[in-house]
Short mmCIF file of C-alpha atoms in Angstrom, two decimals:
data_model
loop_
_atom_site.label_atom_id
_atom_site.label_comp_id
_atom_site.label_asym_id
_atom_site.label_seq_id
_atom_site.Cartn_x
_atom_site.Cartn_y
_atom_site.Cartn_z
CA UNK A 1 7.24 24.41 36.62
CA UNK A 2 6.93 27.61 34.83
CA UNK A 3 7.64 26.28 31.44
CA UNK A 4 5.04 23.60 31.76
CA UNK A 5 2.48 26.19 32.60
CA UNK A 6 3.53 28.21 29.63
CA UNK A 7 3.04 25.27 27.42
CA UNK A 8 -0.36 24.36 28.61
CA UNK A 9 -1.37 27.94 28.06
CA UNK A 10 -0.13 27.68 24.53
CA UNK A 11 -1.94 24.44 24.11
CA UNK A 12 -5.13 25.90 25.45
CA UNK A 13 -5.04 28.76 23.02
CA UNK A 14 -3.86 27.24 19.85
CA UNK A 15 -5.23 23.79 19.53
CA UNK A 16 -8.95 24.53 19.43
CA UNK A 17 -8.22 27.25 16.91
CA UNK A 18 -6.05 25.07 14.82
CA UNK A 19 -8.31 22.09 14.85
CA UNK A 20 -11.23 24.22 13.81
CA UNK A 21 -9.43 26.04 11.05
CA UNK A 22 -9.62 24.71 7.60
CA UNK A 23 -6.37 26.16 6.43
CA UNK A 24 -4.49 23.06 7.22
CA UNK A 25 -1.99 21.37 5.06
CA UNK A 26 -2.85 18.11 3.44
CA UNK A 27 -3.16 14.56 4.49
CA UNK A 28 -0.85 12.91 6.92
CA UNK A 29 0.23 16.27 8.13
CA UNK A 30 -0.93 17.57 11.43
CA UNK A 31 -0.49 20.77 13.28
CA UNK A 32 2.23 20.86 15.78
CA UNK A 33 1.53 21.49 19.39
CA UNK A 34 3.97 21.20 22.14
CA UNK A 35 3.94 18.96 25.09
CA UNK A 36 7.08 19.34 27.08
CA UNK A 37 8.74 16.04 27.62
CA UNK A 38 11.94 15.43 29.42
CA UNK A 39 12.65 12.19 27.66
CA UNK A 40 15.94 11.74 25.86
CA UNK A 41 16.21 12.54 22.20
CA UNK A 42 15.02 9.85 19.87
CA UNK A 43 17.25 9.00 17.00
CA UNK A 44 15.56 6.15 15.17
CA UNK A 45 16.05 6.00 11.45
CA UNK A 46 12.88 4.71 9.91
CA UNK A 47 11.50 4.54 6.43
CA UNK A 48 9.41 7.54 5.50
CA UNK A 49 7.05 8.93 2.95
CA UNK A 50 7.30 11.85 0.63
CA UNK A 51 9.21 13.90 3.13
CA UNK A 52 10.12 12.45 6.46
CA UNK A 53 9.72 14.72 9.41
CA UNK A 54 11.35 13.36 12.47
CA UNK A 55 10.28 15.39 15.42
CA UNK A 56 12.95 14.88 17.99
CA UNK A 57 12.08 15.84 21.48
CA UNK A 58 13.88 18.40 23.51
CA UNK A 59 16.02 16.75 26.09
CA UNK A 60 17.17 18.46 29.24
CA UNK A 61 20.94 18.58 28.98
CA UNK A 62 22.50 16.81 31.91
CA UNK A 63 19.31 14.84 32.28
CA UNK A 64 16.83 14.87 35.07
CA UNK A 65 16.43 18.59 35.52
CA UNK A 66 12.89 19.46 36.33
CA UNK A 67 12.63 22.83 34.61
CA UNK A 68 12.35 23.09 30.87
CA UNK A 69 15.72 22.28 29.35
CA UNK A 70 18.62 24.68 29.23
CA UNK A 71 18.06 27.87 31.16
CA UNK A 72 18.68 30.27 28.27
CA UNK A 73 16.95 28.34 25.53
CA UNK A 74 13.24 28.56 25.19
CA UNK A 75 11.37 25.31 25.00
CA UNK A 76 11.34 24.12 21.43
CA UNK A 77 11.10 21.06 19.29
CA UNK A 78 13.91 19.75 17.15
CA UNK A 79 13.19 18.49 13.71
CA UNK A 80 15.09 16.35 11.30
CA UNK A 81 13.62 16.72 7.84
CA UNK A 82 14.68 14.06 5.41
CA UNK A 83 14.33 14.75 1.70
CA UNK A 84 12.75 12.16 -0.60
CA UNK A 85 15.79 12.10 -2.90
CA UNK A 86 18.87 10.47 -1.48
CA UNK A 87 22.28 12.07 -1.82
CA UNK A 88 24.45 10.66 -4.61
CA UNK A 89 26.21 8.26 -2.30
CA UNK A 90 23.02 6.73 -0.99
CA UNK A 91 22.86 8.47 2.35
CA UNK A 92 19.73 10.40 3.31
CA UNK A 93 19.73 14.15 2.95
CA UNK A 94 18.81 15.48 6.39
CA UNK A 95 18.17 19.08 7.37
CA UNK A 96 17.91 20.02 11.03
CA UNK A 97 15.64 22.73 12.29
CA UNK A 98 14.32 23.85 15.60
CA UNK A 99 11.13 25.71 16.30
CA UNK A 100 8.76 26.69 19.04
CA UNK A 101 5.60 24.78 19.34
CA UNK A 102 2.07 25.82 18.61
CA UNK A 103 2.60 26.37 14.91
CA UNK A 104 1.61 24.44 11.89
CA UNK A 105 4.23 22.08 10.58
CA UNK A 106 3.86 23.51 7.12
CA UNK A 107 4.72 26.98 8.40
CA UNK A 108 7.76 25.68 10.22
CA UNK A 109 8.98 24.02 7.05
CA UNK A 110 8.38 27.02 4.84
CA UNK A 111 10.09 29.37 7.24
CA UNK A 112 12.99 26.99 7.46
CA UNK A 113 13.22 26.90 3.68
CA UNK A 114 12.80 23.16 3.49
CA UNK A 115 11.91 22.13 -0.03
CA UNK A 116 8.37 21.09 0.72
CA UNK A 117 6.49 21.41 -2.54
CA UNK A 118 9.13 20.26 -4.97
CA UNK A 119 7.85 20.84 -8.48
CA UNK A 120 4.56 22.18 -7.19
CA UNK A 121 6.04 25.26 -5.67
CA UNK A 122 4.47 27.72 -8.08
CA UNK A 123 1.56 30.01 -7.38
CA UNK A 124 -1.44 28.01 -8.50
CA UNK A 125 -0.08 24.50 -8.38
CA UNK A 126 -0.86 23.93 -4.72
CA UNK A 127 -3.60 24.90 -2.35
CA UNK A 128 -1.24 26.75 0.05
CA UNK A 129 -2.29 24.97 3.16
CA UNK A 130 -5.97 24.25 2.63
CA UNK A 131 -5.53 20.51 2.96
CA UNK A 132 -7.09 19.58 -0.35
CA UNK A 133 -4.38 19.13 -2.96
CA UNK A 134 -1.95 16.63 -1.48
CA UNK A 135 1.20 18.20 -2.85
CA UNK A 136 3.04 18.78 0.41
CA UNK A 137 2.59 15.38 1.96
CA UNK A 138 4.79 14.64 4.89
CA UNK A 139 5.15 11.39 6.71
CA UNK A 140 5.95 11.72 10.36
CA UNK A 141 8.31 8.93 11.24
CA UNK A 142 8.92 9.63 14.88
CA UNK A 143 7.41 12.10 17.27
CA UNK A 144 3.81 11.72 16.16
CA UNK A 145 2.69 12.21 19.71
CA UNK A 146 3.76 15.82 19.60
CA UNK A 147 1.28 16.65 16.87
CA UNK A 148 -2.34 17.38 17.48
CA UNK A 149 -4.67 14.54 16.52
CA UNK A 150 -6.09 14.25 13.03
CA UNK A 151 -9.38 15.88 12.38
CA UNK A 152 -12.20 14.23 10.48
CA UNK A 153 -11.47 16.34 7.42
CA UNK A 154 -7.91 15.13 7.39
CA UNK A 155 -8.92 11.53 7.79
CA UNK A 156 -11.29 11.80 4.84
CA UNK A 157 -8.66 13.31 2.60
CA UNK A 158 -6.16 10.68 3.68
CA UNK A 159 -8.38 7.88 2.55
CA UNK A 160 -8.41 9.16 -0.98
CA UNK A 161 -4.78 10.19 -1.17
CA UNK A 162 -2.69 8.93 -4.07
CA UNK A 163 1.03 9.19 -3.75
CA UNK A 164 2.50 10.08 -7.09
CA UNK A 165 6.13 9.43 -6.48
CA UNK A 166 7.60 7.40 -3.70
CA UNK A 167 10.84 8.54 -2.13
CA UNK A 168 14.04 6.79 -3.19
CA UNK A 169 14.29 4.40 -0.26
CA UNK A 170 10.67 3.36 -0.37
CA UNK A 171 10.82 2.14 -3.94
CA UNK A 172 12.53 -1.01 -2.85
CA UNK A 173 10.05 -1.64 -0.10
CA UNK A 174 7.16 -1.15 -2.46
CA UNK A 175 8.18 -4.22 -4.41
CA UNK A 176 8.28 -6.22 -1.25
CA UNK A 177 4.95 -4.82 -0.14
CA UNK A 178 3.17 -5.58 -3.36
CA UNK A 179 4.58 -9.03 -3.78
CA UNK A 180 3.74 -10.30 -0.29
CA UNK B 1 20.46 4.94 -11.13
CA UNK B 2 21.39 1.34 -11.34
CA UNK B 3 24.86 2.26 -12.48
CA UNK B 4 25.59 4.27 -9.42
CA UNK B 5 25.38 1.17 -7.26
CA UNK B 6 28.05 -0.60 -9.23
CA UNK B 7 30.71 1.85 -8.23
CA UNK B 8 29.17 3.34 -5.17
CA UNK B 9 30.48 6.68 -4.23
CA UNK B 10 29.92 5.38 -0.73
CA UNK B 11 33.32 6.27 0.49
CA UNK B 12 34.08 3.39 2.84
CA UNK B 13 34.29 1.09 -0.13
CA UNK B 14 36.73 3.42 -1.84
CA UNK B 15 38.84 3.46 1.27
CA UNK B 16 38.75 -0.31 1.55
CA UNK B 17 39.74 -0.68 -2.05
CA UNK B 18 42.57 1.74 -1.58
CA UNK B 19 43.85 -0.08 1.48
CA UNK B 20 43.88 -3.41 -0.36
CA UNK B 21 45.24 -2.00 -3.54
CA UNK B 22 47.90 0.19 -2.07
CA UNK B 23 49.80 -2.85 -0.94
CA UNK B 24 49.70 -4.26 -4.42
CA UNK B 25 50.16 -0.95 -6.10
CA UNK B 26 53.05 0.10 -3.92
CA UNK B 27 55.39 -1.69 -6.23
CA UNK B 28 53.76 -0.12 -9.25
CA UNK B 29 53.58 3.34 -7.76
CA UNK B 30 57.29 3.52 -7.34
CA UNK B 31 57.71 2.83 -11.02
CA UNK B 32 58.01 5.85 -13.25
CA UNK B 33 54.80 7.64 -13.95
CA UNK B 34 55.16 8.13 -17.65
CA UNK B 35 51.98 7.77 -19.61
CA UNK B 36 53.14 4.51 -21.14
CA UNK B 37 53.83 2.85 -17.85
CA UNK B 38 50.58 4.11 -16.40
CA UNK B 39 48.71 2.85 -19.41
CA UNK B 40 50.21 -0.56 -18.99
CA UNK B 41 49.52 -0.66 -15.31
CA UNK B 42 46.10 0.93 -15.14
CA UNK B 43 44.71 1.48 -18.62
CA UNK B 44 41.41 -0.12 -19.47
CA UNK B 45 38.25 0.57 -21.42
CA UNK B 46 37.20 4.09 -20.61
CA UNK B 47 40.51 5.13 -19.14
CA UNK B 48 43.48 6.29 -21.16
CA UNK B 49 46.70 7.87 -20.08
CA UNK B 50 48.39 10.39 -22.31
CA UNK B 51 50.53 13.47 -22.14
CA UNK B 52 49.00 16.86 -22.72
CA UNK B 53 50.70 19.42 -25.00
CA UNK B 54 52.76 20.70 -22.08
CA UNK B 55 54.09 17.26 -21.29
CA UNK B 56 52.13 16.59 -18.11
CA UNK B 57 50.66 13.15 -17.69
CA UNK B 58 46.91 13.19 -17.90
CA UNK B 59 44.20 10.60 -17.55
CA UNK B 60 41.22 10.68 -19.79
CA UNK B 61 38.09 9.04 -18.44
CA UNK B 62 35.12 8.31 -20.64
CA UNK B 63 31.87 6.42 -20.32
CA UNK B 64 29.50 4.80 -22.71
CA UNK B 65 27.20 7.73 -23.34
CA UNK B 66 30.01 9.97 -24.48
CA UNK B 67 30.72 11.96 -21.36
CA UNK B 68 34.40 12.46 -20.70
CA UNK B 69 36.68 13.94 -18.11
CA UNK B 70 40.35 14.89 -18.23
CA UNK B 71 42.44 14.82 -15.14
CA UNK B 72 45.96 16.20 -14.94
CA UNK B 73 47.82 13.74 -12.81
CA UNK B 74 50.68 15.81 -11.46
CA UNK B 75 48.60 18.23 -9.44
CA UNK B 76 45.21 16.53 -9.52
CA UNK B 77 43.48 19.23 -11.53
CA UNK B 78 40.42 18.25 -13.53
CA UNK B 79 40.99 20.21 -16.69
CA UNK B 80 37.91 19.23 -18.61
CA UNK B 81 34.51 17.73 -17.91
CA UNK B 82 32.27 17.21 -20.91
CA UNK B 83 29.01 15.47 -20.09
CA UNK B 84 26.57 14.47 -22.74
CA UNK B 85 23.71 16.95 -22.70
CA UNK B 86 20.81 17.75 -24.95
CA UNK B 87 21.65 21.18 -26.17
CA UNK B 88 20.61 23.18 -29.20
CA UNK B 89 18.27 20.43 -30.27
CA UNK B 90 20.89 17.77 -30.47
CA UNK B 91 22.81 15.53 -28.12
CA UNK B 92 26.23 16.92 -27.69
CA UNK B 93 29.04 16.97 -25.22
CA UNK B 94 29.51 20.38 -23.76
CA UNK B 95 32.38 21.55 -21.63
CA UNK B 96 31.33 22.49 -18.13
CA UNK B 97 34.61 23.64 -16.65
CA UNK B 98 36.25 26.93 -17.39
CA UNK B 99 39.95 26.97 -18.07
CA UNK B 100 42.19 29.73 -19.27
CA UNK B 101 45.76 29.90 -20.39
CA UNK B 102 47.96 27.63 -22.38
CA UNK B 103 48.42 24.05 -21.27
CA UNK B 104 51.67 24.76 -19.50
CA UNK B 105 50.11 27.30 -17.18
CA UNK B 106 46.49 26.24 -17.18
CA UNK B 107 44.26 27.91 -14.65
CA UNK B 108 40.70 27.12 -13.75
CA UNK B 109 39.16 23.69 -13.95
CA UNK B 110 38.26 21.84 -10.79
CA UNK B 111 40.86 21.39 -8.12
CA UNK B 112 41.35 20.70 -4.49
CA UNK B 113 42.72 22.99 -1.82
CA UNK B 114 43.72 21.53 1.50
CA UNK B 115 45.27 23.58 4.27
CA UNK B 116 46.46 22.63 7.68
CA UNK B 117 45.76 25.02 10.51
CA UNK B 118 48.43 24.85 13.15
CA UNK B 119 47.75 25.43 16.82
CA UNK B 120 49.14 28.94 16.52
CA UNK B 121 46.62 29.78 13.88
CA UNK B 122 48.91 29.77 10.87
CA UNK B 123 47.67 27.97 7.80
CA UNK B 124 49.95 25.88 5.73
CA UNK B 125 48.94 24.82 2.29
CA UNK B 126 49.36 21.09 2.06
CA UNK B 127 48.84 20.60 -1.62
CA UNK B 128 50.93 23.34 -3.15
CA UNK B 129 52.84 21.90 -6.05
CA UNK B 130 52.16 18.42 -4.85
CA UNK B 131 52.87 15.25 -6.68
CA UNK B 132 49.98 12.90 -6.79
CA UNK B 133 50.53 9.33 -7.84
CA UNK B 134 47.91 7.04 -9.24
CA UNK B 135 47.08 4.58 -6.52
CA UNK B 136 44.18 2.68 -7.97
CA UNK B 137 41.70 2.61 -10.77
CA UNK B 138 38.26 1.02 -11.03
CA UNK B 139 35.65 0.86 -13.70
CA UNK B 140 32.76 -1.24 -14.86
CA UNK B 141 33.72 -0.79 -18.50
CA UNK B 142 30.51 0.90 -19.44
CA UNK B 143 29.12 3.52 -17.19
CA UNK B 144 31.52 4.34 -14.42
CA UNK B 145 35.24 5.03 -14.20
CA UNK B 146 37.17 5.92 -11.11
CA UNK B 147 40.74 7.04 -10.54
CA UNK B 148 42.28 7.31 -7.13
CA UNK B 149 45.27 9.56 -6.58
CA UNK B 150 47.24 9.47 -3.40
CA UNK B 151 49.94 11.44 -1.73
CA UNK B 152 51.43 11.63 1.71
CA UNK B 153 52.13 14.90 3.45
CA UNK B 154 53.86 14.50 6.75
CA UNK B 155 51.63 12.33 8.86
CA UNK B 156 48.62 12.58 6.61
CA UNK B 157 47.65 10.10 3.94
CA UNK B 158 45.57 11.94 1.43
CA UNK B 159 43.48 10.25 -1.22
CA UNK B 160 41.70 12.04 -4.00
CA UNK B 161 39.17 9.96 -5.87
CA UNK B 162 37.73 11.24 -9.14
CA UNK B 163 34.80 9.32 -10.58
CA UNK B 164 32.88 9.75 -13.79
CA UNK B 165 29.30 8.55 -14.28
CA UNK B 166 27.00 9.11 -17.27
CA UNK B 167 25.14 11.95 -15.58
CA UNK B 168 27.55 13.18 -12.98
CA UNK B 169 31.11 13.40 -11.80
CA UNK B 170 32.30 13.15 -8.25
CA UNK B 171 35.46 14.21 -6.49
CA UNK B 172 36.11 12.84 -3.06
CA UNK B 173 38.80 13.61 -0.54
CA UNK B 174 39.87 11.14 2.13
CA UNK B 175 42.39 12.25 4.72
CA UNK B 176 43.82 9.79 7.20
CA UNK B 177 45.91 10.85 10.15
CA UNK B 178 48.69 8.35 10.72
CA UNK B 179 50.51 10.46 13.27
CA UNK B 180 50.05 10.85 16.97
CA UNK B 181 48.67 14.35 17.18
CA UNK B 182 45.31 15.65 15.99
CA UNK B 183 45.36 17.77 12.88
CA UNK B 184 43.08 20.63 11.91
CA UNK B 185 42.28 21.02 8.26
CA UNK B 186 40.38 23.39 6.06
CA UNK B 187 39.61 22.34 2.54
CA UNK B 188 37.74 23.39 -0.55
CA UNK B 189 36.96 21.89 -3.93
CA UNK B 190 37.13 24.90 -6.21
CA UNK B 191 35.25 24.37 -9.46
CA UNK B 192 35.32 26.94 -12.21
CA UNK B 193 32.12 26.58 -14.17
CA UNK B 194 31.58 28.19 -17.53
CA UNK B 195 28.57 30.27 -18.44
CA UNK B 196 27.56 31.84 -21.70
CA UNK B 197 26.80 35.36 -20.64
CA UNK B 198 27.18 37.44 -17.54
CA UNK B 199 23.54 38.51 -17.56
CA UNK B 200 22.01 35.11 -17.43
CA UNK B 201 24.08 33.54 -14.71
CA UNK B 202 22.38 32.53 -11.51
CA UNK B 203 22.32 29.91 -8.85
CA UNK B 204 19.18 28.43 -7.34
CA UNK B 205 18.58 26.69 -4.07
CA UNK B 206 20.46 28.76 -1.54
CA UNK B 207 17.47 30.59 -0.14
CA UNK B 208 17.41 30.75 3.61
CA UNK B 209 21.10 30.11 3.95
CA UNK B 210 23.23 32.71 5.69
CA UNK B 211 26.24 33.97 3.78
CA UNK B 212 29.20 36.20 4.44
CA UNK B 213 31.93 37.72 2.34
CA UNK B 214 35.04 35.67 2.52
CA UNK B 215 38.19 35.40 0.50
CA UNK B 216 38.79 32.09 -1.20
CA UNK B 217 41.65 29.89 -0.10
CA UNK B 218 44.75 30.53 -2.15
CA UNK B 219 45.34 28.03 -4.89
CA UNK B 220 47.77 27.73 -7.77
CA UNK B 221 45.10 26.87 -10.25
CA UNK B 222 42.57 29.50 -9.24
CA UNK B 223 41.82 32.11 -11.85
CA UNK B 224 41.26 34.86 -9.30
CA UNK B 225 43.67 35.33 -6.44
CA UNK B 226 42.11 35.86 -3.02
CA UNK B 227 42.88 39.57 -3.16
CA UNK B 228 41.34 39.92 -6.59
CA UNK B 229 38.29 37.99 -5.51
CA UNK B 230 37.64 40.25 -2.56
CA UNK B 231 38.13 43.50 -4.41
CA UNK B 232 34.81 45.20 -4.74
CA UNK B 233 33.95 46.65 -8.05
CA UNK B 234 32.35 50.02 -8.41
CA UNK B 235 28.77 49.54 -9.28
CA UNK B 236 27.01 52.03 -11.53
CA UNK B 237 25.47 55.15 -10.11
CA UNK B 238 21.93 53.86 -9.94
CA UNK B 239 22.90 50.60 -8.37
CA UNK B 240 24.75 52.01 -5.45
CA UNK B 241 21.68 52.02 -3.28
CA UNK B 242 20.86 48.46 -4.17
CA UNK B 243 22.00 45.41 -2.29
CA UNK B 244 25.58 45.87 -1.30
CA UNK B 245 27.85 43.07 -0.41
CA UNK B 246 28.01 42.64 3.35
CA UNK B 247 31.19 43.73 5.04
CA UNK B 248 33.48 41.05 6.28
CA UNK B 249 32.14 39.27 9.28
CA UNK B 250 28.54 40.27 8.71
CA UNK B 251 26.14 37.43 8.04
CA UNK B 252 23.16 38.01 5.79
CA UNK B 253 20.46 35.47 5.04
CA UNK B 254 19.87 34.85 1.35
CA UNK B 255 16.32 35.85 0.56
CA UNK B 256 16.06 35.09 -3.11
CA UNK B 257 15.31 31.76 -4.59
CA UNK B 258 17.57 32.68 -7.49
CA UNK B 259 20.88 34.26 -6.63
CA UNK B 260 21.75 36.33 -9.66
CA UNK B 261 25.49 36.56 -10.09
CA UNK B 262 26.07 39.50 -12.33
CA UNK B 263 28.06 41.49 -9.83
CA UNK B 264 31.34 40.58 -8.28
CA UNK B 265 30.90 38.53 -5.16
CA UNK B 266 32.99 36.21 -3.07
CA UNK B 267 30.84 34.52 -0.50
CA UNK B 268 30.66 31.51 1.69
CA UNK B 269 27.20 30.03 2.28
CA UNK B 270 27.13 28.18 5.55
CA UNK B 271 25.80 28.04 9.04
CA UNK B 272 27.72 30.74 10.91
CA UNK B 273 30.31 29.41 13.35
CA UNK B 274 28.47 30.88 16.34
CA UNK B 275 25.37 28.99 15.30
CA UNK B 276 27.28 25.74 15.22
CA UNK B 277 27.97 25.97 18.91
CA UNK B 278 24.28 25.59 19.63
CA UNK B 279 22.84 22.23 20.33
CA UNK B 280 20.94 22.18 17.09
CA UNK B 281 21.33 24.57 14.22
CA UNK B 282 19.94 24.92 10.73
CA UNK B 283 22.36 23.33 8.33
CA UNK B 284 23.19 24.84 4.97
CA UNK B 285 21.48 23.27 1.96
CA UNK B 286 23.21 20.21 0.65
CA UNK B 287 22.97 21.18 -3.00
CA UNK B 288 22.32 24.02 -5.36
CA UNK B 289 21.85 24.22 -9.08
CA UNK B 290 23.54 26.63 -11.47
CA UNK B 291 21.39 28.25 -14.09
CA UNK B 292 22.59 29.55 -17.40
CA UNK B 293 19.78 31.35 -19.15
CA UNK B 294 21.41 31.41 -22.53
CA UNK B 295 22.36 27.81 -22.87
CA UNK B 296 19.51 26.55 -20.76
CA UNK B 297 21.66 24.03 -18.95
CA UNK B 298 21.82 23.60 -15.23
CA UNK B 299 24.32 21.69 -13.14
CA UNK B 300 23.71 20.62 -9.61
CA UNK B 301 26.51 20.76 -7.08
CA UNK B 302 26.04 18.47 -4.12
CA UNK B 303 28.22 18.54 -1.05
CA UNK B 304 28.78 15.47 1.08
CA UNK B 305 30.85 15.78 4.21
CA UNK B 306 31.81 19.38 3.54
CA UNK B 307 30.15 22.03 5.64
CA UNK B 308 29.92 25.10 3.43
CA UNK B 309 29.55 26.25 -0.11
CA UNK B 310 31.95 28.78 -1.53
CA UNK B 311 30.64 30.95 -4.34
CA UNK B 312 32.52 33.58 -6.28
CA UNK B 313 31.63 35.43 -9.43
CA UNK B 314 34.09 37.70 -11.19
CA UNK B 315 31.67 40.46 -12.19
CA UNK B 316 33.32 42.80 -14.61
CA UNK B 317 36.71 41.20 -14.10
CA UNK B 318 35.92 38.22 -16.27
CA UNK B 319 36.97 40.17 -19.35
CA UNK B 320 40.56 40.05 -18.26
CA UNK B 321 40.65 36.32 -18.86
CA UNK B 322 38.44 35.54 -21.80
CA UNK B 323 35.06 35.94 -23.37
CA UNK B 324 33.13 33.44 -21.27
CA UNK B 325 31.70 34.25 -17.90
CA UNK B 326 32.49 31.85 -15.10
CA UNK B 327 31.83 31.10 -11.47
CA UNK B 328 34.31 29.74 -9.01
CA UNK B 329 32.32 27.67 -6.62
CA UNK B 330 32.28 24.43 -4.75
CA UNK B 331 31.94 22.55 -1.52
CA UNK B 332 34.30 23.63 1.22
CA UNK B 333 35.01 23.41 4.89
CA UNK B 334 36.67 26.73 5.30
CA UNK B 335 35.11 28.44 8.29
CA UNK B 336 35.58 25.95 11.06
CA UNK B 337 38.58 23.65 10.71
CA UNK B 338 37.90 19.95 10.75
CA UNK B 339 39.75 18.05 13.44
CA UNK B 340 41.18 14.70 12.40
CA UNK B 341 42.39 12.72 15.38
CA UNK B 342 45.22 10.23 15.19
CA UNK B 343 44.11 7.06 13.51
CA UNK B 344 40.93 8.62 12.18
CA UNK B 345 40.03 9.65 8.71
CA UNK B 346 37.87 12.37 7.32
CA UNK B 347 35.97 12.21 4.07
CA UNK B 348 34.25 14.80 1.96
CA UNK B 349 32.96 14.76 -1.56
CA UNK B 350 31.49 17.05 -4.14
CA UNK B 351 29.28 15.79 -6.95
CA UNK B 352 28.40 17.73 -10.09
CA UNK B 353 25.35 16.18 -11.68
CA UNK B 354 22.90 17.20 -14.30
CA UNK B 355 19.62 16.15 -15.82
CA UNK B 356 19.90 18.07 -19.07
CA UNK B 357 18.78 15.33 -21.33
#
């Protein structure tokens, strides 16, 4: 399976580098590495954090084909990014993107022009990927297994993280969570 | 906003209301649509029916905080939207929509264009000179007022719902196919928005979205005809090497966070049709915000159900119509026709909201 080999090569090269690097985006966000899966696309709608990233897996069209997906398309991961503010009629505001693996999730979002920083988009208001400021928090709702595991640095920062503003749909849950 | 849940823009509830009410209102709808009879049938706190100076029946919606909206009932044109904003150090209601001409031949405002694309490729304007009737009205007496207009064109039941909230206004289109053959439609909600000066007019939030030059759909109320909109103006000598408008059919990705609209453009911001054939494609942004440097006010346009954004600025041509600069913009589905199968309905909405308080 040529594609599988390609992927493991990618994995071999990028993940030690990425886990060692300190230029990682903040808590709850992990670098993206690809593991080709031929499972069907997942479509669960779950509650999310500041920005929900739903990493939907690539499915082989027609199901069951051994090689990596469609013959012309390169292997990639599909994303559904859900904004923290709902649309005026109460439905979630979803943006779909697709990207090759091996990159950082923050880079994929910035290249795809997803509004990641919100009001902290200016030059000195964020740490631009160092993993220390907590302004581009993302909660991964589905597809966590496609991200590389959290490093110790990330886990430390996560423990101290304060979320300043919950997304629209979580506000209701927060009342339930605090009362029970 | 708590108020937005009272009259949810969530369109299924509008449709349900219209189905229940149309049976009851059928008797009323056939009655004459003079302002007096409409007032008796539908008038309530926040909603008044009157006749404008040209004699057309209009509905005036208003909410508790002072925002108001005027809707011309015959052709469904929103002729005025005045939200309450904090402007020039005081709370005031400022007109957002740009209109020109005397009341008999008013152009501009916010109106709907709906075209049917036949199998041979010809487009037929469905709403030209149409006669909308008031189907239903809803309000919570304080912070939300909603008027539903309906008309039937052939085998299509078309509903146009205009809603006013304290911080926003929404226009929704519901098309139901009652015939036996699928119908292909293209539509646009063309909003003419007023700006103080040509220099300080910009739009933010369209970065990363591909755009192409495209003529607007023809509309009676549009200030610029499609031919006028597409006419390029001669830029000054030192600008000619700057960014030119792409030729028709060429897609360019917007690079700037702020799209400055000093020059004459007529563009559609969308995912290109070839992209849409892929399994997954990057969708266009769901909203953008207009920026007026001189007044400091910004209005956010949100599209729900529509696929593209249409954006047109008149450039130097604005002087032909008046002293204010304006943009003709709005949510649209103009590139790829929407297919409505028999028995199905299609919904799209555009919301103009602001947080200038």
